[in-house]
PDB file of C-alpha atoms and ligand atoms in Angstrom:
ATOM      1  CA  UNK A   1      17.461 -56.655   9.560  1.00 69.00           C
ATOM      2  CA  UNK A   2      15.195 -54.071   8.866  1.00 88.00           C
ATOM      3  CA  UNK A   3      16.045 -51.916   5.784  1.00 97.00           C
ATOM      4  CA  UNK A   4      16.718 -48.179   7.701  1.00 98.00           C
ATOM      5  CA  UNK A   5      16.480 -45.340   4.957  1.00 98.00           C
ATOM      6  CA  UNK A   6      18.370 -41.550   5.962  1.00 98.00           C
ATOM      7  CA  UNK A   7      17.366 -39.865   3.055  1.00 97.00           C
ATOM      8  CA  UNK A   8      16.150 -40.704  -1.171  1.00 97.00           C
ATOM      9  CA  UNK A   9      16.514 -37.625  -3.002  1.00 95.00           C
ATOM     10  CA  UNK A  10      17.297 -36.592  -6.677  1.00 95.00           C
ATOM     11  CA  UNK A  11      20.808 -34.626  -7.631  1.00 94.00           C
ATOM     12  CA  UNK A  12      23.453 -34.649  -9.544  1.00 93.00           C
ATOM     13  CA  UNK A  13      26.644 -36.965  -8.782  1.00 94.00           C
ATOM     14  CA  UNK A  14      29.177 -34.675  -7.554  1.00 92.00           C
ATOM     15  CA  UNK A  15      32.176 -37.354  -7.192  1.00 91.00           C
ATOM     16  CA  UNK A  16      34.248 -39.560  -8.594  1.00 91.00           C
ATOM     17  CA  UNK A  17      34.023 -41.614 -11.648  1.00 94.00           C
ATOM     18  CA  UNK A  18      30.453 -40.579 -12.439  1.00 95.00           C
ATOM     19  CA  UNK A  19      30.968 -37.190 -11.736  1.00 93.00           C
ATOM     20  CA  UNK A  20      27.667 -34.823 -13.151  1.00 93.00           C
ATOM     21  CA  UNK A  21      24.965 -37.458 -13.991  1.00 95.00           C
ATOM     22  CA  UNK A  22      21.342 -37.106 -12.249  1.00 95.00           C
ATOM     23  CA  UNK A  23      21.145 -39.522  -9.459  1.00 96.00           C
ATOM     24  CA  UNK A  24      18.916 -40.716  -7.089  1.00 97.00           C
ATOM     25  CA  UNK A  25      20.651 -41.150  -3.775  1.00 97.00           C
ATOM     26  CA  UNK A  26      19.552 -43.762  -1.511  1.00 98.00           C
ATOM     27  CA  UNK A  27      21.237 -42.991   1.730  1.00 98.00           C
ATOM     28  CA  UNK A  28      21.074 -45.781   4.235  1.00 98.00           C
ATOM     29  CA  UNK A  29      20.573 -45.867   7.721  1.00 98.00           C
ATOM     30  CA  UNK A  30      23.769 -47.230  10.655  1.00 97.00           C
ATOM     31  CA  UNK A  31      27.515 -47.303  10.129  1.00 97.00           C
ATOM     32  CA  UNK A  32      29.456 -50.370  11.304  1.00 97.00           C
ATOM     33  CA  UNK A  33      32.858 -47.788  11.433  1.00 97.00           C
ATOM     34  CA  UNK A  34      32.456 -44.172  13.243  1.00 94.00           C
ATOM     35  CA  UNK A  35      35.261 -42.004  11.916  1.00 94.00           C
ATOM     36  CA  UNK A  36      35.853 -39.204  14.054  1.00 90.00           C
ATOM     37  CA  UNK A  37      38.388 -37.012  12.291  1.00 83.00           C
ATOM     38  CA  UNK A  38      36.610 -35.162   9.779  1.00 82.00           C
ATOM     39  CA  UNK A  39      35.532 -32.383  12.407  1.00 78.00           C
ATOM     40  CA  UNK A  40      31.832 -32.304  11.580  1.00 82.00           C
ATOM     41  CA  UNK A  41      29.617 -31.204  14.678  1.00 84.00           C
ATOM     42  CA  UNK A  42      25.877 -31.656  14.786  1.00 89.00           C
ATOM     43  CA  UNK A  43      23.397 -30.886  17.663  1.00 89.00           C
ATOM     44  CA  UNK A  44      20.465 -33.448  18.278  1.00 90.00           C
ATOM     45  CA  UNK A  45      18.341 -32.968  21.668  1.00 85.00           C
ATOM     46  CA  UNK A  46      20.782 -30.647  23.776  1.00 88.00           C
ATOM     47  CA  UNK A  47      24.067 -33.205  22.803  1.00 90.00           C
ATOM     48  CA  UNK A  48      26.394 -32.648  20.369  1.00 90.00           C
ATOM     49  CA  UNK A  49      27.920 -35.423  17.795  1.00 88.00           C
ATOM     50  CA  UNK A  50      31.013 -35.510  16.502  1.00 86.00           C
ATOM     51  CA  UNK A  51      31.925 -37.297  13.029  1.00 86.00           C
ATOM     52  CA  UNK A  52      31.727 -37.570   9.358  1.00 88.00           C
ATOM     53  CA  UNK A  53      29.331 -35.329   7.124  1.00 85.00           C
ATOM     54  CA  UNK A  54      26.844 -38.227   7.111  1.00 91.00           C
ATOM     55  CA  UNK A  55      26.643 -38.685  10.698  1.00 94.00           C
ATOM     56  CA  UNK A  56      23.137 -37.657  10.497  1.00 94.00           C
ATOM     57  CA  UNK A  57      22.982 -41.003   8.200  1.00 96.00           C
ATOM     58  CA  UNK A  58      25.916 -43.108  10.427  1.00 96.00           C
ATOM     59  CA  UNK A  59      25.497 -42.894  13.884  1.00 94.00           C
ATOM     60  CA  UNK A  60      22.100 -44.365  15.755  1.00 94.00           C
ATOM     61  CA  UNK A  61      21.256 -41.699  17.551  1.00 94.00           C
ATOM     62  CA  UNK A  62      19.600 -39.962  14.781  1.00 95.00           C
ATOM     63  CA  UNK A  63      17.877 -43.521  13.942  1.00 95.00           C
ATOM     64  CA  UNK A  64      14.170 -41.576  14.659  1.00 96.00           C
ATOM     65  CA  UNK A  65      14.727 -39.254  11.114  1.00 96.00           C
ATOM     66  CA  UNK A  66      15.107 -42.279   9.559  1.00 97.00           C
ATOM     67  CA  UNK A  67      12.307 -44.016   7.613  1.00 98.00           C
ATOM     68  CA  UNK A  68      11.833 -48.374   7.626  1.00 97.00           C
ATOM     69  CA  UNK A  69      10.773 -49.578   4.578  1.00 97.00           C
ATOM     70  CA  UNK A  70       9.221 -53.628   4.718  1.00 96.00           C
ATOM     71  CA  UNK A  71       8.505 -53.652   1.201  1.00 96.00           C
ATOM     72  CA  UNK A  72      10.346 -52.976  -1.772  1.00 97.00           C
ATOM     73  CA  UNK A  73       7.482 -51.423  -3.781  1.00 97.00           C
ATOM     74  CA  UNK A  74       7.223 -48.596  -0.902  1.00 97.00           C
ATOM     75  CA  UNK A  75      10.790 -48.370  -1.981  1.00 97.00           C
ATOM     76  CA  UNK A  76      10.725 -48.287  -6.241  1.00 97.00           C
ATOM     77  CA  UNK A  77       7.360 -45.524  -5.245  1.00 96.00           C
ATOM     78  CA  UNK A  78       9.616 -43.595  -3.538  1.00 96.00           C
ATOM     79  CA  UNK A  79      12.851 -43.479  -5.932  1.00 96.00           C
ATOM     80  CA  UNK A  80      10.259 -42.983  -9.054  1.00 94.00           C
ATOM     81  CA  UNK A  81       8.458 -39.976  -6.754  1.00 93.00           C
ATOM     82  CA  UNK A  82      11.593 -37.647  -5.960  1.00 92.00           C
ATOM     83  CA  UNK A  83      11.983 -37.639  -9.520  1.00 91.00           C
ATOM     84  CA  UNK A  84       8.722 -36.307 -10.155  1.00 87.00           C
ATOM     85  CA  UNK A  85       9.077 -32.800 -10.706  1.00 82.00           C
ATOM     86  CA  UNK A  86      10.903 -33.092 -14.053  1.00 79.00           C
ATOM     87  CA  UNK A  87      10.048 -34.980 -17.178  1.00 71.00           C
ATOM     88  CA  UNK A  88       8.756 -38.754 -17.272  1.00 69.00           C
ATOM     89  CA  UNK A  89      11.438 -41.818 -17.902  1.00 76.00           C
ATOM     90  CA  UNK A  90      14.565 -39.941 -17.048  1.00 83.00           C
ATOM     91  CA  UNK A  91      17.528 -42.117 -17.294  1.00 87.00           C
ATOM     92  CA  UNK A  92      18.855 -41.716 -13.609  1.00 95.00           C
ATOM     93  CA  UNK A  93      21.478 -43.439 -11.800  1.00 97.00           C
ATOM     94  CA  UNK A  94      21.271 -44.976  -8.480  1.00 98.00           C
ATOM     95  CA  UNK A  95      23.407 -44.304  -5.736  1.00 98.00           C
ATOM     96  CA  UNK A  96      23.407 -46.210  -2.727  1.00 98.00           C
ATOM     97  CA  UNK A  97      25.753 -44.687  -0.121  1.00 97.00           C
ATOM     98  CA  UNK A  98      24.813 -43.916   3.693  1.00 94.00           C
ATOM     99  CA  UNK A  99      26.097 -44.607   6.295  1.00 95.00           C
ATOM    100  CA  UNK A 100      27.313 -48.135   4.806  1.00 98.00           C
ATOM    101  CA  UNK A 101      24.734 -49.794   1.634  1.00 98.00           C
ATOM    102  CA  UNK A 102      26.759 -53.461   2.425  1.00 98.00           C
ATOM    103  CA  UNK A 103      25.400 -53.617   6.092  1.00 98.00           C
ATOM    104  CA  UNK A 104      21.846 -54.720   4.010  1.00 98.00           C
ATOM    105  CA  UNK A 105      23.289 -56.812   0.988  1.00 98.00           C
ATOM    106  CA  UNK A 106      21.052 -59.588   2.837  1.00 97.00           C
ATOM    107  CA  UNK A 107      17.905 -57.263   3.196  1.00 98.00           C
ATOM    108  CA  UNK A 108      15.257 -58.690   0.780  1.00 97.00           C
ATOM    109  CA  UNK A 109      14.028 -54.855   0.555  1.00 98.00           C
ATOM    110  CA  UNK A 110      16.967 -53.772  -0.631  1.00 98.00           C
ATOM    111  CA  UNK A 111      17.734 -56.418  -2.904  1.00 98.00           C
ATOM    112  CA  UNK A 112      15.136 -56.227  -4.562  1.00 98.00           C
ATOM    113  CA  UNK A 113      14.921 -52.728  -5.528  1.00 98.00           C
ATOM    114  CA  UNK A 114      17.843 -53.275  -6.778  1.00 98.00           C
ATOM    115  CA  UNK A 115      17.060 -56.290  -9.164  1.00 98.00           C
ATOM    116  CA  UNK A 116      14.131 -54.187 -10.402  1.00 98.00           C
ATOM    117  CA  UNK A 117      16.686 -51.018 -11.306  1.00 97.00           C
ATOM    118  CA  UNK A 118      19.199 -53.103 -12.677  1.00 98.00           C
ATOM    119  CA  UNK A 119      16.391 -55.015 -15.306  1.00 97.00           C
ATOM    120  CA  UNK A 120      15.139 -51.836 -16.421  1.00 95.00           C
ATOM    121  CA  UNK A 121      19.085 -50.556 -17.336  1.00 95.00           C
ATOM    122  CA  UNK A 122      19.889 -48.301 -14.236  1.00 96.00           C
ATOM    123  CA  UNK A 123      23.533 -47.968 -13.440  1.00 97.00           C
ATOM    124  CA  UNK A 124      23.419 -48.715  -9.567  1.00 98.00           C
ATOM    125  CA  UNK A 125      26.915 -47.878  -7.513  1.00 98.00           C
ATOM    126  CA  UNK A 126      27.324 -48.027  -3.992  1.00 98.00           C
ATOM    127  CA  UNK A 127      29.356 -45.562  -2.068  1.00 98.00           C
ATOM    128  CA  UNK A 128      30.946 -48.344   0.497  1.00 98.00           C
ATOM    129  CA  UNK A 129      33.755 -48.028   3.277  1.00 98.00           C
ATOM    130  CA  UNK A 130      34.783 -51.288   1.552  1.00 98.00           C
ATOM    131  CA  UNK A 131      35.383 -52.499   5.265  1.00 98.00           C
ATOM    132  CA  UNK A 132      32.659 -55.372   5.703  1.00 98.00           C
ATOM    133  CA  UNK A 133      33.241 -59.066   4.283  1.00 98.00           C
ATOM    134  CA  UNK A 134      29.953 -60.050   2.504  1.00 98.00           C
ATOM    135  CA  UNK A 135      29.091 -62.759  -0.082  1.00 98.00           C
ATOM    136  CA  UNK A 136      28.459 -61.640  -3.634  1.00 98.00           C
ATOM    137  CA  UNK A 137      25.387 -62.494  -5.537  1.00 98.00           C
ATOM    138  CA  UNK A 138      23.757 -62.153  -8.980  1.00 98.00           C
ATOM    139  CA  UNK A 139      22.301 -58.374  -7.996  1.00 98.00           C
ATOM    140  CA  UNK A 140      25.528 -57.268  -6.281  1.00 98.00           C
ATOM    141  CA  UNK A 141      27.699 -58.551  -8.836  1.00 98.00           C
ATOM    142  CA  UNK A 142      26.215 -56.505 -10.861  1.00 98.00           C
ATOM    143  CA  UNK A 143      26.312 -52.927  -9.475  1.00 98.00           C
ATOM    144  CA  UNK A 144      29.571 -50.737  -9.567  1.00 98.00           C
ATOM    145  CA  UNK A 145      31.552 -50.133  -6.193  1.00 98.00           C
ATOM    146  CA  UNK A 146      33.032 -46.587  -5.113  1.00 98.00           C
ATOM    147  CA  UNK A 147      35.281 -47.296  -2.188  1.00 98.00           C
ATOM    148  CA  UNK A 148      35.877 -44.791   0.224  1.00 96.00           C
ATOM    149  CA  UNK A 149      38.419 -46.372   2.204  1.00 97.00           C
ATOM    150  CA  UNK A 150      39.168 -44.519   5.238  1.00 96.00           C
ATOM    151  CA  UNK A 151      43.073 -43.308   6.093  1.00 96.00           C
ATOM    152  CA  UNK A 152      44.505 -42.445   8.708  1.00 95.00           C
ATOM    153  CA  UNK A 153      42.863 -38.924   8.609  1.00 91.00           C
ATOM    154  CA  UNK A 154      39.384 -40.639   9.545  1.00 93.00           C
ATOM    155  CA  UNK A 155      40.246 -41.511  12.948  1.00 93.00           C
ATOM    156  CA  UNK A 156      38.595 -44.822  13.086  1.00 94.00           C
ATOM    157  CA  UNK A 157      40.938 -48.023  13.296  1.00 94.00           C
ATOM    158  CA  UNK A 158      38.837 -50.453  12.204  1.00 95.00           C
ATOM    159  CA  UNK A 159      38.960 -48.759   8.599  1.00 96.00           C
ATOM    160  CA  UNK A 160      41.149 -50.981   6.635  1.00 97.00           C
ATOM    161  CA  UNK A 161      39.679 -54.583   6.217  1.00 98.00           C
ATOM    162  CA  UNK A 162      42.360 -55.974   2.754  1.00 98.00           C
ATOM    163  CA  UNK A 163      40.211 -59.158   3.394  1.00 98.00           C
ATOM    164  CA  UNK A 164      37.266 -57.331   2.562  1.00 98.00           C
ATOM    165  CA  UNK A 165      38.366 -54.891  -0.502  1.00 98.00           C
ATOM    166  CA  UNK A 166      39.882 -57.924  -2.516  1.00 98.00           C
ATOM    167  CA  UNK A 167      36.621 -59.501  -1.652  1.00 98.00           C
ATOM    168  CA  UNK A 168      35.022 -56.415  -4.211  1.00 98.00           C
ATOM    169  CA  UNK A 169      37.862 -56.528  -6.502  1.00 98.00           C
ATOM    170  CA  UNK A 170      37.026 -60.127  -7.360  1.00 98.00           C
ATOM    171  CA  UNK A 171      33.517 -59.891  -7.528  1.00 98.00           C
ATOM    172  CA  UNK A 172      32.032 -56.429  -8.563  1.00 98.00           C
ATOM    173  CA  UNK A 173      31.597 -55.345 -12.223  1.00 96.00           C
ATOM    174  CA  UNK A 174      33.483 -52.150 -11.609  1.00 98.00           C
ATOM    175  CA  UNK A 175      35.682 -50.643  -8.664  1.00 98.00           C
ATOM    176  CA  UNK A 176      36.541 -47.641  -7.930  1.00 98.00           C
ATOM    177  CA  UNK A 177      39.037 -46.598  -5.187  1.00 98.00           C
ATOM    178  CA  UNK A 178      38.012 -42.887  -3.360  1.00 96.00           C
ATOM    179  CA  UNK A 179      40.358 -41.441  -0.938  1.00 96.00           C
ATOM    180  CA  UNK A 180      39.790 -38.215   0.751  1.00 92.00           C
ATOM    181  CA  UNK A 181      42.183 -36.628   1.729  1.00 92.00           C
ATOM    182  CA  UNK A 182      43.553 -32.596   2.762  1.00 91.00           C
ATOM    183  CA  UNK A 183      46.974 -30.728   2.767  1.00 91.00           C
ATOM    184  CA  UNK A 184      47.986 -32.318   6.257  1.00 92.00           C
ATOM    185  CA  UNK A 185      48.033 -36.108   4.746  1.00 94.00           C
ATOM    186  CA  UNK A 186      49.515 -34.901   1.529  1.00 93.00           C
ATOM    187  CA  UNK A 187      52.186 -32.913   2.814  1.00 92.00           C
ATOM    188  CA  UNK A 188      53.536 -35.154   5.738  1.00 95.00           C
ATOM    189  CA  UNK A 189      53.871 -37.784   2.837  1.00 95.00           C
ATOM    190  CA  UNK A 190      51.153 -39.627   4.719  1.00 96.00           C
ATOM    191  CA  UNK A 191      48.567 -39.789   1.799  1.00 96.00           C
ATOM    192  CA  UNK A 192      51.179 -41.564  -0.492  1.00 96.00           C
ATOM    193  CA  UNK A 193      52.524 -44.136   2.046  1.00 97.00           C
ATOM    194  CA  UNK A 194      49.249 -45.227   3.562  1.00 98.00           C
ATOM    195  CA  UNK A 195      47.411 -45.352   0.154  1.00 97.00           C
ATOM    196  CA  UNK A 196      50.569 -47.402  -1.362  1.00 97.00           C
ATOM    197  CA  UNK A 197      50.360 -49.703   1.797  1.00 98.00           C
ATOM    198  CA  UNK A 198      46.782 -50.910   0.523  1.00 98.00           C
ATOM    199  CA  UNK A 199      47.220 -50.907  -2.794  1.00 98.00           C
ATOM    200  CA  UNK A 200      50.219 -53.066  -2.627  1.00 98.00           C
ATOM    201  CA  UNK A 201      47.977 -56.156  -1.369  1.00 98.00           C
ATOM    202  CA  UNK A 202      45.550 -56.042  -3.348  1.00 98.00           C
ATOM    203  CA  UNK A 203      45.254 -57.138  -7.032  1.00 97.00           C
ATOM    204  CA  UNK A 204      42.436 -56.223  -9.400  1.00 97.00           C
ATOM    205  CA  UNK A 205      40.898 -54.172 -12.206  1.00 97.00           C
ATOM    206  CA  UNK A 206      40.745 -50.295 -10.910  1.00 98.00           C
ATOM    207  CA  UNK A 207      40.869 -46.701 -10.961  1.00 97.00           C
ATOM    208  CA  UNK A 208      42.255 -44.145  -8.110  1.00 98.00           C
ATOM    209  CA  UNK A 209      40.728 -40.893  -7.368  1.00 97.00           C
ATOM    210  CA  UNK A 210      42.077 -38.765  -4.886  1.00 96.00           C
ATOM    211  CA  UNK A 211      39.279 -36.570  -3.520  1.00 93.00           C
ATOM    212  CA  UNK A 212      39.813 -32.862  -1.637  1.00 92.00           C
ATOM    213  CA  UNK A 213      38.430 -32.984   1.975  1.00 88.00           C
ATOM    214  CA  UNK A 214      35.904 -30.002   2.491  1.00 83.00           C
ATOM    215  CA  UNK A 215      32.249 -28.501   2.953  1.00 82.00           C
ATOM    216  CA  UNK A 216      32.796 -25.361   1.256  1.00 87.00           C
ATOM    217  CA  UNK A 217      34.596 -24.088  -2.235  1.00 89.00           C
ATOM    218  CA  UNK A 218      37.677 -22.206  -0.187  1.00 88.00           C
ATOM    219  CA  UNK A 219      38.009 -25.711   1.577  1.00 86.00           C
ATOM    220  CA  UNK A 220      38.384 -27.862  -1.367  1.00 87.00           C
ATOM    221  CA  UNK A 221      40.228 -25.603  -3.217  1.00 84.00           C
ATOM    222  CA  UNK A 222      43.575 -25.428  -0.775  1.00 86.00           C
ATOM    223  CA  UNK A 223      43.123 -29.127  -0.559  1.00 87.00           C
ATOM    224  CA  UNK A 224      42.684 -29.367  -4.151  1.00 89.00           C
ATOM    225  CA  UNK A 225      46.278 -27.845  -4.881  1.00 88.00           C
ATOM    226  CA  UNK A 226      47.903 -30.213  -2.350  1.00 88.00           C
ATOM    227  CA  UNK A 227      46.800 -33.602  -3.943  1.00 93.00           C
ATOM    228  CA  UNK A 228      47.319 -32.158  -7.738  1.00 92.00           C
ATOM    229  CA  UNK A 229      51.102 -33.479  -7.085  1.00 90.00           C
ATOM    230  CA  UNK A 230      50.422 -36.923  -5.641  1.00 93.00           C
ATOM    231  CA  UNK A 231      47.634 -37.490  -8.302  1.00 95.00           C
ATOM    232  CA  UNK A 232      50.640 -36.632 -11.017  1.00 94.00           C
ATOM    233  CA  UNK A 233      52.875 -38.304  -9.170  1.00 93.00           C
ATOM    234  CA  UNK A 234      51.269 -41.867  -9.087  1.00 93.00           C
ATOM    235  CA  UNK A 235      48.885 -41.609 -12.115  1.00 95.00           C
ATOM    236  CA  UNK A 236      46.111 -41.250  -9.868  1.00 96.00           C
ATOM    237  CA  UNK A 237      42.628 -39.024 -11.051  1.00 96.00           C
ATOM    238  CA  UNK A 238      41.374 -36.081  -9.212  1.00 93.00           C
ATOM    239  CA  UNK A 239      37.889 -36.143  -7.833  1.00 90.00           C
ATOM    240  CA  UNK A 240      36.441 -32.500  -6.981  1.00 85.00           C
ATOM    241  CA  UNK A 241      32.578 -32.466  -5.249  1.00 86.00           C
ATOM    242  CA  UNK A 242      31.079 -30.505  -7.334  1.00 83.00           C
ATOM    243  CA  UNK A 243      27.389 -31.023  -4.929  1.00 82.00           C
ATOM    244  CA  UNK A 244      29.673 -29.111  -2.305  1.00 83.00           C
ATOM    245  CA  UNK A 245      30.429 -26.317  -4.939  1.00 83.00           C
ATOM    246  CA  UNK A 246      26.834 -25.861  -6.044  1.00 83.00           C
ATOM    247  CA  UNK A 247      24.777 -26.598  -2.782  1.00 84.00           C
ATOM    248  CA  UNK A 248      27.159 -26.359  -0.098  1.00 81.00           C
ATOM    249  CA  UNK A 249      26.849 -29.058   3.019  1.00 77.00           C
ATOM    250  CA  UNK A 250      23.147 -28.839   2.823  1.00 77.00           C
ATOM    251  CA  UNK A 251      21.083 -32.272   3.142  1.00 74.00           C
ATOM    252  CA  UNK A 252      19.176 -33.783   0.317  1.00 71.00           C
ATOM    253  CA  UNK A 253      20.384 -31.813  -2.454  1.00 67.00           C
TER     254      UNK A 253
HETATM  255  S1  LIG B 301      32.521 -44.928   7.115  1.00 86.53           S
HETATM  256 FE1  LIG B 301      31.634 -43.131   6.069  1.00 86.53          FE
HETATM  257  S2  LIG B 301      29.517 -42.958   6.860  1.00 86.53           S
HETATM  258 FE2  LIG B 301      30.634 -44.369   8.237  1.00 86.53          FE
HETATM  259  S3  LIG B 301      31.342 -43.038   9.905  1.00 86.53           S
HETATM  260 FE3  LIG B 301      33.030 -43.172   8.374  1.00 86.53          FE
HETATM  261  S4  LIG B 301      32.743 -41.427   6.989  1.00 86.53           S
HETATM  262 FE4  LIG B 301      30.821 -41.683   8.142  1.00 86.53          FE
END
């Protein structure tokens, strides 16, 4: 498979564990879920799309933004260049998100970028649905894994793939559970009992973050107050998105 590439720009982290560092995002191309219930519309060629904020990055009919890379120097060149504008040797992170990074943990592209990151001390985590069954190898043993798993608020069935997260949990250096969620899920007790239900069958080393649904400040705050219980409640940490606070829903920043 091809390595498809959405977007590679430099920001700051503005979620979870890792929460303010500079990053260079490395947003991939094709989704193997398409979660419709985040009510994001976008307009491409007289149709409209309906679907996450990354459908730009998820769904194939935006496939002719993206950019194929065949070789993974192109790649490293292009990480190193968005970088450019500030000082020499800056001590970035990678992010791999998309779209979903595991549909290319075979991609000989991909992997290799990696390997070269990882050998010159680059943290590397990838921003997966956690929803695909892959086999672990030296390189992604050895990045950290952010996993967005979808609930019932995505509108996608296929979401929830146990098989697949204890998969991570038994592999990966580091997990990281994400769940987004708004005052709906939290309020009908929803959030809670679906989030338990996975938990409960899975065993492993991580940490919970409970993360505000939302593309602008007034958004994320109202959401904000109605996960602050549930994240007391269960010992769970609360995520804000800070990139959505400074930038808005704008691309590439
Ligand atoms: S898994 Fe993530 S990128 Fe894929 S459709 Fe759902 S929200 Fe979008």
């Amino acid at each position: 498979m091809m390595l498809k590439i959405s977007e590679i720009f430099y920001s700051i982290q503005g979620e979870g564990k890792y929460i303010g560092t500079p990053s260079v995002f490395v947003r991939v191309g094709g989704c193997n879920l398409s979660c419709q219930g985040f009510g994001i519309n976008l307009k491409k060629g007289g149709r409209e799309f309906m679907g996450c904020d990354s459908i730009y990055a998820a769904n194939p009919a935006f496939s002719d933004e993206w950019t194929i890379y065949s070789d993974k120097e192109s790649l490293i060149d292009e990480i190193y260049h968005c970088t450019q504008e500030y000082e020499g040797n800056i001590p970035f992170d990678i992010v791999l998100t998309g779209g979903e990074p595991s549909l290319y943990f075979k991609n000989k592209v991909f992997l290799g970028m990696c390997e070269y990151f990882l050998e010159r001390h680059h943290r590397i985590s990838v921003e997966s649905n956690g929803s695909v069954l892959f086999d672990f190898n030296p390189i992604l043993q050895a990045l950290s894994f952010t996993l967005s798993v979808k609930l019932s608020n995505a509108k996608e069935a296929r979401a929830i793939n146990i098989a697949a997260l204890q998969n991570i949990l038994d592999y990966a250096r580091e997990v990281n559970f994400k769940f987004v969620l708004d005052v709906a899920m939290c309020e009908s007790g929803r959030a809670q009992k679906e989030i338990d239900a996975i938990l409960s069958k899975l065993c492993g080393s991580y940490e919970v973050y409970l993360m505000p649904l939302g593309t602008e400040s007034k958004e994320l705050d109202s959401n904000l107050n109605a996960i602050l219980q549930l994240a007391m409640k269960r010992g769970f940490k609360i995520a804000d998105r800070l990139h959505i606070r400074l930038f808005g829903d704008r691309r590439g920043v």
